[in-house]
Coordinates of C-alpha atoms and ligand atoms in Angstrom, one line a residue:
M1 CA -63.4 101.0 -67.5
T2 CA -65.1 104.3 -68.5
C3 CA -63.1 107.0 -70.2
T4 CA -64.2 110.3 -68.8
G5 CA -61.7 112.8 -70.1
V6 CA -60.0 113.5 -73.4
Q7 CA -56.8 111.3 -73.6
L8 CA -54.1 112.6 -75.8
A9 CA -51.4 110.7 -77.6
G10 CA -49.2 113.5 -78.7
V11 CA -51.3 114.8 -81.6
V12 CA -54.4 116.7 -80.6
G13 CA -53.5 120.1 -79.0
A14 CA -49.9 119.1 -78.7
S15 CA -47.6 122.0 -78.1
S16 CA -44.5 120.6 -79.8
D17 CA -43.9 122.3 -83.2
S18 CA -43.3 118.9 -84.8
Q19 CA -46.8 117.7 -84.1
P20 CA -49.4 118.1 -86.8
T21 CA -52.3 120.4 -86.1
T22 CA -54.0 119.9 -89.5
Y23 CA -54.6 116.8 -91.6
R24 CA -55.3 116.0 -95.2
R25 CA -58.6 114.7 -96.5
S26 CA -59.9 113.9 -100.0
V27 CA -63.2 115.3 -101.3
I28 CA -64.9 113.8 -104.4
T29 CA -66.3 117.1 -105.8
G30 CA -67.8 115.8 -109.1
P31 CA -67.5 113.0 -111.7
H32 CA -63.8 112.0 -111.9
E33 CA -62.8 115.0 -109.7
V34 CA -60.9 114.6 -106.4
A35 CA -59.7 117.6 -104.4
F36 CA -57.5 117.4 -101.3
E37 CA -57.8 119.9 -98.4
E38 CA -56.1 120.5 -95.1
V39 CA -58.4 120.8 -92.2
T40 CA -57.8 121.3 -88.5
I41 CA -57.4 118.1 -86.5
P42 CA -60.4 118.2 -84.2
E43 CA -60.6 117.3 -80.6
P44 CA -63.2 114.7 -79.8
G45 CA -66.3 116.0 -78.1
P46 CA -68.5 114.0 -75.8
R47 CA -68.8 110.3 -76.8
Q48 CA -66.5 110.9 -79.8
V49 CA -63.3 109.2 -80.8
L50 CA -60.5 110.6 -83.0
V51 CA -59.0 107.9 -85.2
K52 CA -55.8 108.1 -87.3
V53 CA -56.6 106.1 -90.4
A54 CA -54.2 103.3 -91.4
A55 CA -56.0 101.9 -94.4
A56 CA -59.3 102.5 -96.2
A57 CA -60.9 100.4 -98.9
L58 CA -62.6 101.6 -102.1
C59 CA -66.2 100.3 -102.1
T60 CA -68.7 100.2 -104.9
W61 CA -70.5 103.2 -103.5
E62 CA -67.5 105.5 -103.6
Q63 CA -66.6 104.1 -107.1
R64 CA -70.1 105.0 -108.3
V65 CA -69.8 108.5 -106.9
Y66 CA -66.4 109.0 -108.5
A67 CA -67.6 107.6 -111.8
G68 CA -70.7 109.9 -111.8
I69 CA -73.2 107.1 -111.7
D70 CA -74.3 108.3 -108.2
N71 CA -74.3 112.1 -108.7
W72 CA -76.3 113.1 -105.6
S73 CA -73.6 112.6 -103.1
Y74 CA -71.1 115.5 -103.9
P75 CA -69.1 116.8 -102.3
L76 CA -68.3 113.5 -100.6
V77 CA -65.5 112.6 -98.2
G78 CA -65.7 108.9 -99.0
G79 CA -64.2 105.9 -97.2
H80 CA -66.6 103.8 -95.1
E81 CA -64.4 100.7 -95.0
F82 CA -61.5 101.7 -92.8
A83 CA -59.3 100.9 -89.8
G84 CA -56.8 102.8 -87.8
E85 CA -55.5 103.7 -84.4
V86 CA -57.2 105.6 -81.6
V87 CA -55.6 109.0 -81.0
A88 CA -57.9 110.6 -78.5
V89 CA -61.1 109.6 -76.7
G90 CA -63.8 112.1 -75.8
P91 CA -65.6 112.2 -72.4
G92 CA -68.4 109.7 -71.9
V93 CA -67.2 107.0 -74.3
M94 CA -68.2 103.9 -72.5
Q95 CA -66.0 101.2 -74.0
P96 CA -62.5 100.8 -72.7
L97 CA -60.6 102.5 -75.5
A98 CA -57.1 103.9 -75.2
P99 CA -54.7 105.8 -77.5
G100 CA -52.9 103.3 -79.7
D101 CA -55.7 100.8 -79.8
Q102 CA -56.2 99.3 -83.3
V103 CA -59.8 99.7 -84.3
A104 CA -62.2 99.2 -87.2
V105 CA -64.9 101.9 -87.8
A106 CA -68.5 101.2 -88.8
G107 CA -68.7 104.0 -91.3
L108 CA -72.4 104.2 -91.7
R109 CA -74.3 106.0 -88.9
R110 CA -77.6 105.2 -87.3
C111 CA -79.8 107.4 -85.3
G112 CA -81.2 105.1 -82.6
E113 CA -84.5 107.0 -82.7
C114 CA -86.4 105.9 -85.8
W115 CA -88.8 103.1 -86.0
A116 CA -86.3 100.7 -87.7
C117 CA -83.6 101.4 -85.1
R118 CA -86.1 100.9 -82.3
R119 CA -87.3 97.6 -83.7
G120 CA -83.6 96.5 -83.8
Y121 CA -83.1 96.9 -87.5
D122 CA -80.6 99.7 -87.3
N123 CA -78.9 98.6 -90.5
I124 CA -81.9 100.1 -92.3
C125 CA -82.1 103.3 -90.2
D126 CA -84.1 106.1 -91.7
N127 CA -81.4 108.6 -91.0
Q128 CA -78.1 106.9 -92.0
H129 CA -77.0 109.9 -94.1
A130 CA -78.9 112.7 -92.5
A131 CA -76.8 112.9 -89.4
T132 CA -73.7 114.3 -91.2
R133 CA -75.0 116.1 -94.2
E134 CA -75.3 119.9 -94.7
P135 CA -76.0 121.2 -98.2
G136 CA -72.9 122.1 -100.2
K137 CA -70.5 121.0 -97.4
P138 CA -68.2 118.0 -97.7
W139 CA -69.8 115.1 -95.8
G140 CA -69.4 111.3 -95.6
P141 CA -67.8 108.5 -93.6
A142 CA -64.4 110.2 -94.2
G143 CA -62.0 107.2 -94.2
F144 CA -60.2 108.7 -97.3
A145 CA -58.3 111.0 -94.9
E146 CA -55.5 111.0 -92.4
Y147 CA -57.7 111.4 -89.4
T148 CA -61.4 111.1 -88.8
L149 CA -63.7 111.9 -85.9
V150 CA -66.4 109.3 -85.2
D151 CA -68.9 108.4 -82.5
G152 CA -67.9 105.9 -79.9
Y153 CA -70.5 103.4 -81.0
Q154 CA -68.9 103.2 -84.5
V155 CA -65.6 102.1 -83.1
Y156 CA -64.7 98.4 -82.7
R157 CA -61.4 97.5 -81.0
Y158 CA -59.3 94.6 -82.3
P159 CA -58.4 92.3 -79.4
R160 CA -55.1 91.4 -81.1
P161 CA -53.1 93.1 -83.9
V162 CA -54.1 92.4 -87.5
H163 CA -52.8 93.7 -90.8
P164 CA -54.5 97.1 -91.5
F165 CA -55.9 95.9 -94.8
E166 CA -57.6 93.0 -93.2
A167 CA -58.7 95.2 -90.3
A168 CA -60.3 97.6 -92.8
L169 CA -62.4 94.8 -94.3
A170 CA -64.5 94.4 -91.1
E171 CA -67.2 96.6 -92.7
P172 CA -67.8 94.6 -95.9
L173 CA -67.4 91.3 -94.0
A174 CA -70.0 92.5 -91.5
C175 CA -72.4 93.2 -94.4
V176 CA -71.9 89.7 -95.8
L177 CA -72.3 88.1 -92.4
H178 CA -75.5 90.0 -92.0
D179 CA -76.8 88.4 -95.2
V180 CA -75.6 84.9 -94.5
K181 CA -76.9 85.0 -90.9
R182 CA -80.3 86.2 -92.1
F183 CA -80.5 83.4 -94.5
M184 CA -78.3 80.7 -93.0
P185 CA -78.0 77.5 -95.0
R186 CA -78.0 74.1 -93.2
R187 CA -75.7 71.2 -93.8
G188 CA -77.2 69.4 -96.8
D189 CA -78.2 72.6 -98.5
T190 CA -76.7 74.0 -101.7
A191 CA -76.0 77.7 -101.5
V192 CA -75.4 79.6 -104.7
V193 CA -73.5 82.9 -104.8
V194 CA -74.3 84.9 -108.0
G195 CA -71.3 87.1 -108.8
A196 CA -67.6 86.6 -107.8
G197 CA -66.6 90.2 -107.2
I198 CA -65.4 91.0 -103.7
M199 CA -68.9 90.7 -102.1
G200 CA -69.5 87.3 -103.8
L201 CA -66.1 86.0 -102.7
L202 CA -66.7 87.2 -99.1
H203 CA -70.1 85.4 -99.2
L204 CA -68.2 82.3 -100.4
A205 CA -65.7 82.7 -97.5
A206 CA -68.4 83.0 -94.9
L207 CA -70.5 80.1 -96.4
R208 CA -67.5 77.7 -96.5
S209 CA -67.8 77.2 -92.7
T210 CA -71.6 76.4 -92.8
G211 CA -71.4 72.9 -94.1
A212 CA -73.4 73.8 -97.2
V213 CA -72.3 72.9 -100.7
V214 CA -71.3 76.3 -102.2
V215 CA -71.8 77.1 -105.9
V216 CA -70.5 80.3 -107.5
S217 CA -72.0 81.7 -110.8
E218 CA -69.8 84.1 -112.6
P219 CA -69.2 84.9 -116.3
D220 CA -65.6 86.0 -116.0
A221 CA -63.1 83.1 -116.2
L222 CA -60.5 84.8 -113.9
R223 CA -63.1 85.4 -111.2
R224 CA -64.4 81.8 -111.5
A225 CA -60.8 80.6 -111.0
K226 CA -60.6 82.8 -107.9
A227 CA -63.8 81.3 -106.5
V228 CA -62.4 77.8 -107.0
E229 CA -59.1 78.9 -105.3
M230 CA -61.2 80.1 -102.4
G231 CA -63.0 76.8 -102.0
A232 CA -66.2 76.9 -104.2
H233 CA -67.4 73.3 -104.6
F234 CA -68.7 74.2 -108.1
V235 CA -68.7 77.1 -110.5
I236 CA -71.2 78.0 -113.2
D237 CA -70.5 80.1 -116.3
P238 CA -73.9 81.6 -117.0
L239 CA -72.7 82.7 -120.5
S240 CA -71.9 79.2 -121.7
E241 CA -74.6 77.3 -119.8
D242 CA -78.2 78.0 -118.9
Y243 CA -78.1 79.2 -115.2
V244 CA -81.3 77.5 -114.1
E245 CA -80.4 74.2 -115.8
A246 CA -76.9 74.3 -114.2
V247 CA -78.3 74.8 -110.7
K248 CA -80.8 72.0 -111.2
R249 CA -78.0 69.7 -112.6
L250 CA -75.8 70.4 -109.5
T251 CA -78.7 69.8 -107.0
D252 CA -80.3 66.5 -108.4
G253 CA -83.0 68.7 -109.9
R254 CA -84.1 70.3 -106.6
G255 CA -82.7 73.8 -107.0
A256 CA -80.8 76.1 -104.7
S257 CA -81.7 76.3 -101.0
M258 CA -80.1 79.7 -100.7
T259 CA -79.1 82.2 -103.4
Y260 CA -77.2 85.3 -102.6
M261 CA -77.3 87.9 -105.4
A262 CA -73.9 89.6 -105.2
I263 CA -74.4 91.4 -108.5
G264 CA -77.0 94.0 -109.4
V265 CA -78.4 92.3 -112.5
P266 CA -82.3 92.2 -112.5
G267 CA -82.5 89.3 -115.0
A268 CA -80.3 87.2 -112.7
I269 CA -82.8 87.6 -109.8
E270 CA -85.6 86.3 -112.1
Q271 CA -83.4 83.3 -112.9
A272 CA -82.5 82.7 -109.3
V273 CA -86.2 82.6 -108.3
Q274 CA -86.7 80.1 -111.1
A275 CA -83.8 78.0 -109.8
A276 CA -84.8 78.1 -106.2
A277 CA -85.6 74.8 -104.4
K278 CA -88.8 74.3 -102.4
R279 CA -88.6 76.7 -99.5
G280 CA -85.5 78.2 -101.1
V281 CA -84.5 81.8 -100.3
V282 CA -83.2 84.4 -102.8
S283 CA -81.5 87.3 -101.1
V284 CA -80.9 90.5 -103.1
Y285 CA -77.7 91.6 -101.5
A286 CA -76.4 94.0 -104.3
S287 CA -78.4 97.1 -105.1
I288 CA -79.9 97.5 -108.6
H289 CA -79.1 100.5 -110.8
P290 CA -80.7 102.4 -112.2
R291 CA -83.1 102.5 -109.3
G292 CA -86.7 101.7 -110.2
T293 CA -85.8 98.8 -112.5
L294 CA -88.5 96.1 -112.4
I295 CA -88.3 92.3 -112.5
Q296 CA -90.9 89.7 -113.6
V297 CA -91.5 86.5 -111.7
D298 CA -94.2 83.9 -111.8
P299 CA -96.1 84.4 -108.5
N300 CA -97.1 80.7 -108.5
I301 CA -93.5 79.9 -107.6
F302 CA -94.1 81.5 -104.2
H303 CA -97.4 79.6 -103.8
Y304 CA -96.4 76.1 -105.0
K305 CA -92.8 76.1 -103.8
E306 CA -92.9 78.4 -100.8
V307 CA -89.9 80.3 -102.2
V308 CA -88.9 83.5 -100.4
L309 CA -87.6 86.5 -102.2
S310 CA -85.9 88.9 -99.8
G311 CA -82.7 91.0 -99.4
S312 CA -80.2 92.4 -97.1
L313 CA -78.6 95.8 -96.4
A314 CA -75.4 96.8 -94.5
Q315 CA -74.9 95.4 -91.0
D316 CA -76.0 95.7 -87.4
H317 CA -73.8 96.0 -84.3
E318 CA -73.7 92.3 -83.8
D319 CA -72.5 91.6 -87.4
F320 CA -69.7 94.1 -87.0
L321 CA -68.7 92.6 -83.7
D322 CA -68.6 89.2 -85.3
A323 CA -66.6 90.4 -88.3
V324 CA -64.0 92.0 -86.1
W325 CA -63.7 88.8 -84.0
S326 CA -63.5 86.6 -87.1
I327 CA -60.7 88.8 -88.6
A328 CA -58.8 89.0 -85.3
H329 CA -58.8 85.3 -84.9
Q330 CA -58.3 84.5 -88.6
T331 CA -61.4 82.3 -88.9
I332 CA -62.0 83.8 -92.3
D333 CA -59.1 84.3 -94.7
L334 CA -59.4 87.7 -96.4
K335 CA -56.0 87.8 -98.0
P336 CA -57.3 86.5 -101.4
V337 CA -59.4 89.6 -101.9
I338 CA -56.7 92.2 -101.0
S339 CA -55.5 93.4 -104.5
A340 CA -53.6 96.7 -104.3
A341 CA -52.8 99.7 -102.3
F342 CA -52.0 103.4 -103.2
P343 CA -51.0 106.4 -101.2
L344 CA -54.1 108.6 -100.3
L345 CA -52.8 111.3 -102.7
Q346 CA -53.2 108.8 -105.6
L347 CA -56.9 108.2 -104.8
E348 CA -57.7 108.7 -108.5
A349 CA -55.3 106.0 -109.5
A350 CA -56.8 103.8 -106.8
F351 CA -60.2 104.3 -108.3
A352 CA -58.9 103.4 -111.8
A353 CA -57.4 100.2 -110.3
A354 CA -60.6 99.3 -108.4
S355 CA -62.6 99.5 -111.6
R356 CA -60.5 96.8 -113.3
P357 CA -62.1 93.3 -113.5
D358 CA -59.0 91.7 -112.1
T359 CA -59.0 93.6 -108.8
Y360 CA -61.2 92.8 -105.7
R361 CA -60.4 95.3 -102.9
V362 CA -58.1 98.3 -103.5
F363 CA -56.9 100.4 -100.5
V364 CA -55.5 103.8 -99.9
T365 CA -53.1 104.5 -97.0
P366 CA -52.5 108.0 -95.7
D367 CA -48.8 107.7 -95.3
Ligands
LIG401 ZN1 -68.7 99.0 -98.5
LIG402 ZN1 -82.5 105.2 -87.1

C-alpha cells in the first residue's frame, strides 16, 4: 500500500479546541543548560512522517553535550533513541504506515548521495548532521520532545506491540548488531566485550546467541555482576588482574577471537591487540575522547598473527530492521538495561541519573 495523502489522527490541523496545535521540545543550549520551548505541530511534507514520541533514551552523545564535553553541538534538540506512534503520514511515503502504528525512529540521517552512501556504507554517511543544521538554530534528532517530524526512511514499524522503552532501544541495539555482524564470532570462538556499560551489555546480549564463549572485562563490581546476570561465561576485573594474562588464561593461551571495545579507553585497545588470537579481530566500537588521542601497538602483531584492528559506527538500514524484529519477537532481552524514566520536563534530573555508574539506560517520557 502506498500512502499518497496526509492522514490525520485528530492532532494536526484539527479544528476542535481541545486538540493541541503546539508541542513542547527541549533544547540543550549550553553546558548543564536545558530550555523548553513550545513550537507549532508541523504537518508532514512529502515523504515525511509526524511521530508522537512515547519514550526517548539518553545516549552518551547527549550526555556529553549536556556535560559540556561535546561543546560544538549547541543548541541541540537531543534524543536519537526513541519510539512512538505515527500521527500523520505525508504524501509519497512508500511503506504502509497508518496513524496509531507503533514505530522506532532511526534518529541519525543519511544523504544517499555521498560516496559512502552509494557504496552501501550509509552508516558512515558524509552528511549525517549537515541535513538538519543551520547556524544558531536548534537542530538534532529531536526525540526529547512531544512530537517530531522525520523522513519516511527513518521510520520502522513494529509488527506487534512492545513496551515503549524496549521499542526505543532499537537504535542502540541496531548499532551493536552492526558491530557484531561485521565481526561475527563462530562457535568455538571466545569473544571479549571490554566495558559493561549499556553498549557492552547489549553486545553481550547479541553475542549470547552466536555460540561463542563470551567474556566481559569491567572494573566496576556491580557492572560485572550485571554481566554475569545477563549470561557472561566469564568476567575479568582489569584492576585486580592483568587483562592480557586473564584473556590468555581463559582461552588456553590462544587469545580472543573477537574483542569489542565498548569503552573509549586508548590503553585498553593496546591491550586488546596484545590479547588477540591469531586472526583475531579488535573492533573499536566506542569513540575515543579527546579526539586525536593516539595508541601504540607493535606492528609485528599484524604480520605474525594476522590480527585485524578495525571499528564500527552506528547502523545501516538492515541492522535497524533486524533490531526492530528482534525486539518485537523478544529474541533479545533488553529489560536488564532499562534503569529509570523521568518526565520530559525533568530532563536535567534524567541526565543526572544517566551519569551514575549504577544506571544503564535512562528514559524520558513526554507525558
Ligand atoms: Zn545512541
Ligand atoms: Zn551520505
